[in-house]
Amino acid sequence: MDQRQGAWSASAKHKEFAETVSQAVQSSGDLYRLGLGMIASENIVSPAVRNIVSSDLHGRYAEGLPGKRYYQGCDDFDTIEALGIDLAQQVFGANFANIQSTSGTVSNIGALKALAKPGDAITAVSTADGGHISHARMGAVGLRDLNLTTYPWNEDRMEPDIDAACKTIREVEPKVALFGQSVFLFPTPLEEMAAAAKEVGASVMYDGAHVLGLIAGGQFQDPLREGADLMTGSSHKTFPGPQGGFLLSSSEDETFQRRLNNAMFPGVCSSYHLHHVAGKVMALAEFMEYGEAYARDTVSNAQAFAEALASEGFDVLAESRGYTASHQVLTRHGELDSGAGARAAKRLEEAGIITNMNMLPGDTKAMTPSGLRLGVQELTRVGFTNDDMQDVARFYARVLLQEEDTNHVRKDVQALKSERQTIRYCFNEEGHSGYPV
Ligand SMILES: Cc1ncc(COP(=O)(O)O)c(C=O)c1O
């Protein structure tokens, strides 16, 4: 008897595991295909990027940089990564790009490894004001054992209080002055604060994870020309690539550039997910063609959505500044720390609208916040227009203000979404639905 036979006949129990995971993947794809994905950190990739992400590169290794590898078999990948570095420099107007990072968080860990040593001081936006967990003691800042001081915050303008933040920087004399947020409605007034940082010898780091696509599309701000030495970010939020990250710099200093490359490999990555790097390169090529229009339409949709929500009677934050200049909209659904945001997100999910609860200024508890953070970048990518955003706001009102049966609303949500099944702003948009499995 063939001793290997047992290895070929799967047990019923193990087949069940396989079916469970396959079905859940299918079901998750259906949820987003027929629902409205409105989580501000998410996006969908083009069919061309999807093909690459599931290619043979998935199983390969290439430590080092193009032309300087530890492994054989990397000639084609050298072509890919060298092209990607060049395209990233062009798209972001950078003198240096490293495209190996496997996420925005990994980019930040690598950046802090390159810019600071344990025990150094850092200034950043507090998580309560919208800073990311990697900017906090519980995340990358703590991992690097840096001493964190947060900037005084201007709640009305939803940005650092410029004069007070400059004072903090001059007093603390940080090694790194870090800017950028997860709750990111308006460009950071960077120039003055970057100048204060330079006065005390700090490196200026800008985390553009959320807004990278808007920056590349020329629709938000231009940190590398406003004083940032280094910009980090995710490649899969408003930048519509596969999950991953970037390190981008305006510096021409080769020693600094080498430090950044070394921070990625061997610093924080061994395998750096070649299929995702190649997917990023395809996304960069597509972005060169369509990125400006995509970024413009995204911001325009966010503004149309904010206005439509306000007309429906919602409390939309930052009215005095025109609600938003990014892909995000913030709404308040009850008292501070009341959990009203969590309840709203749950009801919207029942109606097929996927969002996340979020702390707003004054909230102190992450799990019972009063608000929602909403993003329109994914809907924009499948062709939602300013007019569609009125319909979406109407759904929100039916679910959260009129408290209509969510099953009724879900039918209408699905009817609208089933007409928007083509991914736009990519090379093969004609008739391709390109959705997750
Ligand atoms: C400002 C900021 N930086 C970094 C990250 C982390 O990005 P990733 O999820 O790609 O690790 C996020 C995620 O939302 C973010 O908002």
Coordinates of C-alpha atoms and ligand atoms in Angstrom, one line a residue:
M1 CA 0.0 0.0 0.0
D2 CA 1.3 3.5 -0.8
Q3 CA 2.3 4.9 2.6
R4 CA 1.6 8.4 1.2
Q5 CA -2.1 7.6 0.6
G6 CA -3.2 9.3 3.9
A7 CA -1.6 12.5 2.7
W8 CA -3.8 12.6 -0.4
S9 CA -7.2 11.8 1.1
A10 CA -8.3 14.8 3.1
S11 CA -10.4 14.1 6.2
A12 CA -13.9 15.4 6.3
K13 CA -13.1 17.6 9.2
H14 CA -10.1 19.3 7.4
K15 CA -12.2 19.7 4.3
E16 CA -14.7 21.5 6.4
F17 CA -12.1 23.9 7.5
A18 CA -11.2 24.6 3.9
E19 CA -14.9 25.1 3.0
T20 CA -15.4 27.5 6.0
V21 CA -12.5 29.7 4.9
S22 CA -13.5 29.7 1.2
Q23 CA -17.1 30.5 2.0
A24 CA -16.2 33.3 4.4
V25 CA -13.8 34.8 1.8
Q26 CA -16.7 34.6 -0.8
S27 CA -19.1 36.1 1.7
S28 CA -16.8 39.0 2.6
G29 CA -16.4 39.8 -1.1
D30 CA -20.2 39.8 -1.6
L31 CA -20.7 42.1 1.4
Y32 CA -18.5 44.7 -0.3
R33 CA -19.6 44.0 -3.8
L34 CA -23.2 44.7 -2.9
G35 CA -22.6 47.1 0.0
L36 CA -21.0 50.5 0.4
G37 CA -17.4 50.3 1.7
M38 CA -16.9 53.6 3.5
I39 CA -13.9 52.9 5.8
A40 CA -11.5 55.7 5.2
S41 CA -8.4 53.5 5.3
E42 CA -9.6 50.9 2.7
N43 CA -9.7 50.7 -1.1
I44 CA -10.0 48.2 -3.9
V45 CA -7.3 47.4 -6.4
S46 CA -7.5 47.4 -10.2
P47 CA -7.8 44.1 -12.0
A48 CA -4.2 44.5 -13.2
V49 CA -3.0 44.9 -9.7
R50 CA -5.1 41.9 -8.5
N51 CA -3.5 39.7 -11.2
I52 CA 0.0 40.6 -10.0
V53 CA -0.9 40.2 -6.3
S54 CA -1.9 36.6 -7.0
S55 CA 1.1 35.8 -9.3
D56 CA 4.0 33.5 -8.7
L57 CA 5.9 36.4 -7.1
H58 CA 3.9 35.7 -4.0
G59 CA 6.2 32.9 -3.1
R60 CA 9.6 34.5 -3.9
Y61 CA 12.3 36.2 -2.0
A62 CA 14.6 39.1 -3.0
E63 CA 16.6 40.6 -0.1
G64 CA 18.6 43.7 -0.9
L65 CA 18.1 46.2 -3.7
P66 CA 17.9 45.9 -7.5
G67 CA 21.2 44.5 -8.8
K68 CA 22.5 43.6 -5.3
R69 CA 20.7 40.5 -4.1
Y70 CA 21.3 37.7 -1.7
Y71 CA 19.1 35.3 -3.8
Q72 CA 19.4 34.1 -7.4
G73 CA 16.4 34.3 -9.7
C74 CA 15.8 38.0 -9.2
D75 CA 16.6 39.5 -12.6
D76 CA 12.9 40.1 -13.5
F77 CA 12.1 41.4 -10.0
D78 CA 15.1 43.8 -10.3
T79 CA 13.4 45.2 -13.4
I80 CA 10.2 45.6 -11.5
E81 CA 11.6 47.2 -8.3
A82 CA 14.0 49.5 -10.2
L83 CA 11.0 50.7 -12.3
G84 CA 8.9 51.2 -9.2
I85 CA 11.5 53.3 -7.4
D86 CA 11.7 55.5 -10.5
L87 CA 7.9 55.8 -10.8
A88 CA 7.5 56.5 -7.1
Q89 CA 10.0 59.3 -7.3
Q90 CA 8.2 60.8 -10.2
V91 CA 4.7 60.4 -8.8
F92 CA 5.6 61.9 -5.4
G93 CA 8.3 64.4 -6.7
A94 CA 10.8 62.7 -4.4
N95 CA 14.6 62.4 -4.7
F96 CA 14.5 59.1 -2.9
A97 CA 11.9 56.2 -2.7
N98 CA 12.0 52.9 -1.0
I99 CA 9.0 50.8 -2.0
Q100 CA 9.7 47.7 0.1
S101 CA 7.6 48.4 3.1
T102 CA 4.8 45.9 3.9
S103 CA 2.5 48.5 5.5
G104 CA 2.3 52.1 6.8
T105 CA 3.1 50.9 10.3
V106 CA 6.2 49.1 9.0
S107 CA 7.2 52.3 7.1
N108 CA 6.9 54.3 10.4
I109 CA 8.9 51.7 12.4
G110 CA 11.6 51.8 9.7
A111 CA 11.6 55.6 9.6
L112 CA 12.0 55.9 13.3
K113 CA 14.8 53.4 13.3
A114 CA 16.6 55.6 10.7
L115 CA 15.9 58.9 12.3
A116 CA 16.2 58.4 16.1
K117 CA 17.8 56.3 18.8
P118 CA 16.2 54.9 22.0
G119 CA 15.8 57.6 24.5
D120 CA 15.5 60.4 22.0
A121 CA 12.6 62.9 22.1
I122 CA 9.8 63.0 19.5
T123 CA 6.8 65.3 19.0
A124 CA 3.6 64.1 17.3
V125 CA -0.2 64.5 17.2
S126 CA -1.9 62.6 20.1
T127 CA -4.1 59.7 19.3
A128 CA -7.0 61.5 20.9
D129 CA -6.6 64.3 18.3
G130 CA -6.4 61.8 15.5
G131 CA -2.8 60.7 15.5
H132 CA -2.1 57.1 14.6
I133 CA -1.3 54.4 17.2
S134 CA 2.2 54.0 15.6
H135 CA 2.8 57.6 16.7
A136 CA 2.1 56.7 20.3
R137 CA 3.9 54.8 23.2
M138 CA 1.7 51.8 22.5
G139 CA 3.0 51.6 18.9
A140 CA 6.2 52.3 16.9
V141 CA 7.2 55.3 19.1
G142 CA 7.2 53.1 22.2
L143 CA 8.8 50.2 20.3
R144 CA 11.7 52.6 19.6
D145 CA 11.6 53.8 23.2
L146 CA 11.2 57.4 22.3
N147 CA 10.0 60.1 24.7
L148 CA 6.8 61.5 23.2
T149 CA 5.4 65.0 23.6
T150 CA 2.2 65.7 21.8
Y151 CA 1.3 69.0 20.1
P152 CA -1.3 71.4 21.5
W153 CA -4.3 71.0 19.3
N154 CA -6.7 73.6 17.7
E155 CA -10.1 71.7 17.9
D156 CA -11.9 74.2 15.8
R157 CA -9.5 73.9 12.9
M158 CA -8.7 70.2 13.6
E159 CA -5.0 70.8 13.2
P160 CA -2.0 71.5 15.6
D161 CA -2.2 74.9 17.2
I162 CA 0.7 76.4 15.1
D163 CA 2.2 78.9 17.6
A164 CA 1.9 76.5 20.6
A165 CA 3.2 73.6 18.6
C166 CA 6.3 75.6 17.5
K167 CA 6.8 76.6 21.2
T168 CA 6.6 72.9 22.1
I169 CA 9.1 71.9 19.4
R170 CA 11.5 74.7 20.6
E171 CA 11.2 73.6 24.2
V172 CA 11.4 69.8 23.7
E173 CA 14.1 70.0 21.0
P174 CA 13.0 66.6 19.5
K175 CA 15.1 64.4 17.3
V176 CA 12.0 63.9 15.1
A177 CA 9.0 66.2 14.6
L178 CA 6.3 63.9 13.3
F179 CA 3.2 65.2 11.6
G180 CA 0.1 63.7 10.0
Q181 CA -2.9 61.8 11.3
S182 CA -5.5 59.1 10.9
V183 CA -8.3 61.6 11.3
F184 CA -7.2 63.9 8.6
L185 CA -9.7 66.4 7.3
F186 CA -7.3 69.3 6.3
P187 CA -3.7 69.7 5.2
T188 CA -1.2 70.2 8.1
P189 CA 0.1 73.8 8.2
L190 CA 3.6 72.4 7.9
E191 CA 5.9 75.1 6.8
E192 CA 6.1 77.1 10.1
M193 CA 6.3 74.0 12.3
A194 CA 8.9 72.4 10.0
A195 CA 11.0 75.6 10.3
A196 CA 10.8 75.5 14.1
A197 CA 11.9 71.8 13.9
K198 CA 14.8 72.7 11.7
E199 CA 15.9 75.4 14.1
V200 CA 16.4 72.8 16.8
G201 CA 18.0 70.2 14.5
A202 CA 15.0 67.9 14.3
S203 CA 14.2 65.7 11.3
V204 CA 10.7 66.5 9.9
M205 CA 8.7 63.4 9.2
Y206 CA 5.2 63.5 7.7
D207 CA 3.0 60.4 7.9
G208 CA 0.8 60.6 4.8
A209 CA -0.7 57.1 5.2
H210 CA -4.3 58.3 4.6
V211 CA -3.8 61.1 2.1
L212 CA -0.9 59.7 0.0
G213 CA -3.1 59.4 -3.1
L214 CA -4.5 62.9 -2.7
I215 CA -0.9 64.2 -2.3
A216 CA 0.3 62.3 -5.4
G217 CA -2.7 63.6 -7.3
G218 CA -1.9 67.2 -6.3
Q219 CA -5.1 67.7 -4.3
F220 CA -4.0 68.0 -0.7
Q221 CA -0.6 69.4 0.2
D222 CA 3.0 68.7 -0.9
P223 CA 4.9 67.8 2.3
L224 CA 8.2 67.2 0.6
R225 CA 8.2 70.8 -0.6
E226 CA 6.8 72.2 2.6
G227 CA 9.7 71.1 4.9
A228 CA 9.3 67.4 5.4
D229 CA 12.6 65.4 5.1
L230 CA 10.8 62.2 5.0
M231 CA 7.2 61.1 4.1
T232 CA 5.9 57.7 5.0
G233 CA 2.6 56.1 4.1
S234 CA 0.4 53.2 3.2
S235 CA 0.0 52.2 -0.5
H236 CA -3.7 51.1 -0.1
K237 CA -5.8 53.9 1.3
T238 CA -6.3 56.9 -1.0
F239 CA -3.3 55.6 -2.9
P240 CA -5.1 52.7 -4.6
G241 CA -2.5 50.0 -4.6
P242 CA -2.2 46.7 -2.8
Q243 CA -1.5 46.6 1.0
G244 CA 2.0 48.0 1.6
G245 CA 3.9 51.2 2.3
F246 CA 6.4 53.8 1.0
L247 CA 9.4 55.7 2.3
L248 CA 9.8 58.9 0.3
S249 CA 12.3 61.7 0.8
S250 CA 13.4 65.0 -0.6
S251 CA 17.0 64.5 0.5
E252 CA 19.8 64.0 -1.9
D253 CA 22.2 62.9 0.8
E254 CA 23.3 59.4 0.0
T255 CA 24.3 58.6 3.6
F256 CA 20.7 59.4 4.7
Q257 CA 19.2 57.5 1.8
R258 CA 21.4 54.5 2.7
R259 CA 20.2 54.7 6.3
L260 CA 16.6 54.6 5.0
N261 CA 17.2 51.6 2.8
N262 CA 18.9 49.8 5.6
A263 CA 16.1 50.6 7.9
M264 CA 13.8 48.7 5.6
F265 CA 16.1 45.8 4.8
P266 CA 17.7 44.4 7.0
G267 CA 16.0 46.7 9.5
V268 CA 12.3 45.7 9.5
C269 CA 11.8 43.3 6.6
S270 CA 13.4 40.2 5.3
S271 CA 10.9 39.1 2.7
Y272 CA 9.1 42.2 1.6
H273 CA 6.2 40.6 -0.2
L274 CA 7.4 40.8 -3.8
H275 CA 3.9 40.4 -5.2
H276 CA 2.7 43.5 -3.4
V277 CA 5.8 45.5 -4.5
A278 CA 5.0 44.5 -8.1
G279 CA 1.4 45.4 -7.5
K280 CA 2.5 48.8 -6.2
V281 CA 4.5 49.4 -9.4
M282 CA 1.4 48.6 -11.5
A283 CA -0.7 51.0 -9.3
L284 CA 2.0 53.7 -9.7
A285 CA 1.8 53.3 -13.5
E286 CA -2.0 53.5 -13.4
F287 CA -1.8 56.5 -11.1
M288 CA 0.4 58.4 -13.5
E289 CA -2.4 58.2 -16.0
Y290 CA -5.5 58.6 -13.8
G291 CA -4.3 59.7 -10.4
E292 CA -5.0 63.4 -10.6
A293 CA -8.6 62.8 -11.7
Y294 CA -9.1 60.2 -9.1
A295 CA -7.8 62.4 -6.3
R296 CA -9.9 65.4 -7.5
D297 CA -13.1 63.3 -7.8
T298 CA -12.5 61.8 -4.3
V299 CA -12.1 65.2 -2.6
S300 CA -15.1 66.6 -4.5
N301 CA -17.2 63.6 -3.5
A302 CA -16.2 64.0 0.2
Q303 CA -17.3 67.6 0.1
A304 CA -20.6 66.7 -1.6
F305 CA -21.2 64.0 0.9
A306 CA -20.5 66.2 3.9
E307 CA -22.9 68.8 2.6
A308 CA -25.6 66.3 1.8
L309 CA -25.3 64.8 5.3
A310 CA -25.6 68.2 6.9
S311 CA -28.7 69.0 4.7
E312 CA -30.2 65.7 6.0
G313 CA -29.8 67.0 9.5
F314 CA -26.6 65.3 10.7
D315 CA -24.0 67.0 12.9
V316 CA -21.0 67.1 10.5
L317 CA -17.8 68.4 12.0
A318 CA -15.7 71.4 10.7
E319 CA -18.6 73.2 9.1
S320 CA -16.7 76.5 9.3
R321 CA -13.9 75.1 7.2
G322 CA -16.2 73.6 4.6
Y323 CA -16.3 70.2 6.4
T324 CA -13.3 68.5 4.6
A325 CA -10.4 68.9 2.2
S326 CA -9.6 65.2 2.1
H327 CA -11.4 61.9 1.5
Q328 CA -12.8 61.9 5.0
V329 CA -16.0 63.2 6.7
L330 CA -16.6 63.2 10.4
T331 CA -20.1 63.0 12.0
R332 CA -21.2 63.2 15.6
H333 CA -24.1 61.0 16.7
G334 CA -24.6 61.7 20.4
E335 CA -22.9 62.8 23.6
L336 CA -19.2 62.4 24.1
D337 CA -18.1 58.9 25.2
S338 CA -21.7 57.7 24.9
G339 CA -21.0 55.0 22.3
A340 CA -23.4 56.6 19.8
G341 CA -20.8 56.2 17.1
A342 CA -20.5 52.5 17.8
R343 CA -24.3 52.1 17.6
A344 CA -24.6 54.1 14.4
A345 CA -21.8 52.0 12.8
K346 CA -23.7 48.8 13.7
R347 CA -27.0 49.9 12.3
L348 CA -25.4 51.1 9.1
E349 CA -23.7 47.7 8.7
E350 CA -27.2 46.1 9.0
A351 CA -28.1 48.2 6.0
G352 CA -25.0 47.2 4.0
I353 CA -23.0 50.3 4.7
I354 CA -19.6 49.5 6.2
T355 CA -18.0 52.3 8.3
N356 CA -16.1 52.6 11.6
M357 CA -16.8 54.3 14.9
N358 CA -14.3 57.0 15.7
M359 CA -13.3 59.3 18.6
L360 CA -14.1 62.9 18.0
P361 CA -12.5 65.9 19.8
G362 CA -13.5 65.6 23.5
D363 CA -14.1 61.8 23.4
T364 CA -11.8 59.9 25.8
K365 CA -12.8 56.3 25.2
A366 CA -11.8 54.5 22.0
M367 CA -14.5 51.8 22.3
T368 CA -17.5 54.1 23.1
P369 CA -16.9 57.2 20.9
S370 CA -19.5 59.6 19.8
G371 CA -18.6 59.7 16.1
L372 CA -18.0 58.1 12.8
R373 CA -15.1 58.6 10.3
L374 CA -16.4 58.1 6.8
G375 CA -14.3 57.8 3.6
V376 CA -15.5 58.1 0.0
Q377 CA -12.3 56.9 -1.8
E378 CA -13.6 53.4 -2.5
L379 CA -17.0 54.6 -3.8
T380 CA -15.3 57.1 -6.0
R381 CA -13.2 54.4 -7.5
V382 CA -16.3 52.6 -8.7
G383 CA -17.8 55.7 -10.2
F384 CA -19.9 57.3 -7.6
T385 CA -20.6 60.9 -8.4
N386 CA -21.6 64.0 -6.4
D387 CA -25.2 63.1 -7.2
D388 CA -24.7 59.6 -5.9
M389 CA -23.4 61.0 -2.7
Q390 CA -26.8 62.6 -2.1
D391 CA -28.4 59.2 -2.4
V392 CA -25.8 57.8 0.1
A393 CA -26.6 60.6 2.6
R394 CA -30.3 59.7 2.2
F395 CA -29.5 56.1 3.2
Y396 CA -27.8 57.4 6.3
A397 CA -30.8 59.5 7.2
R398 CA -33.2 56.6 6.7
V399 CA -31.1 54.3 8.9
L400 CA -30.0 56.8 11.6
L401 CA -32.5 59.6 11.7
Q402 CA -35.8 58.1 10.5
E403 CA -34.9 54.7 12.0
E404 CA -36.3 52.8 9.1
D405 CA -36.1 49.0 9.0
T406 CA -32.5 48.3 7.9
N407 CA -33.6 45.4 5.7
H408 CA -35.6 47.9 3.5
V409 CA -32.7 50.3 3.3
R410 CA -30.3 47.4 2.5
K411 CA -32.3 46.5 -0.6
D412 CA -32.0 50.0 -1.9
V413 CA -28.3 50.2 -1.1
Q414 CA -27.8 46.9 -3.0
A415 CA -29.8 48.2 -6.0
L416 CA -27.6 51.3 -6.2
K417 CA -24.4 49.5 -5.7
S418 CA -25.2 46.8 -8.2
E419 CA -25.1 49.5 -10.9
R420 CA -21.6 50.5 -9.8
Q421 CA -19.5 47.4 -10.5
T422 CA -16.8 48.7 -12.7
I423 CA -13.5 49.8 -11.2
R424 CA -12.4 53.2 -12.7
Y425 CA -9.2 55.1 -12.9
C426 CA -7.2 52.0 -14.1
F427 CA -6.0 50.6 -17.5
N428 CA -8.6 47.9 -18.2
E429 CA -11.7 49.6 -16.9
E430 CA -14.0 48.6 -19.8
G431 CA -16.6 46.2 -18.4
H432 CA -14.4 44.7 -15.7
S433 CA -16.0 44.3 -12.3
G434 CA -12.7 43.3 -10.7
Y435 CA -14.1 42.7 -7.2
P436 CA -12.8 40.6 -4.4
V437 CA -13.7 37.0 -4.6
Ligands
LIG1 C1 -1.7 58.0 10.0 C2 -1.5 56.6 9.8 N1 -0.3 56.0 9.8 C3 0.0 54.7 9.7 C4 -1.1 53.9 9.5 C5 -0.8 52.4 9.4 O1 -1.0 52.0 8.2 P1 -1.1 50.4 7.9 O2 -2.4 50.0 8.2 O3 -0.8 50.3 6.4 O4 0.0 49.7 8.7 C6 -2.4 54.4 9.5 C7 -3.5 53.4 9.4 O5 -4.7 53.7 9.3 C8 -2.6 55.7 9.7 O6 -3.8 56.2 9.7

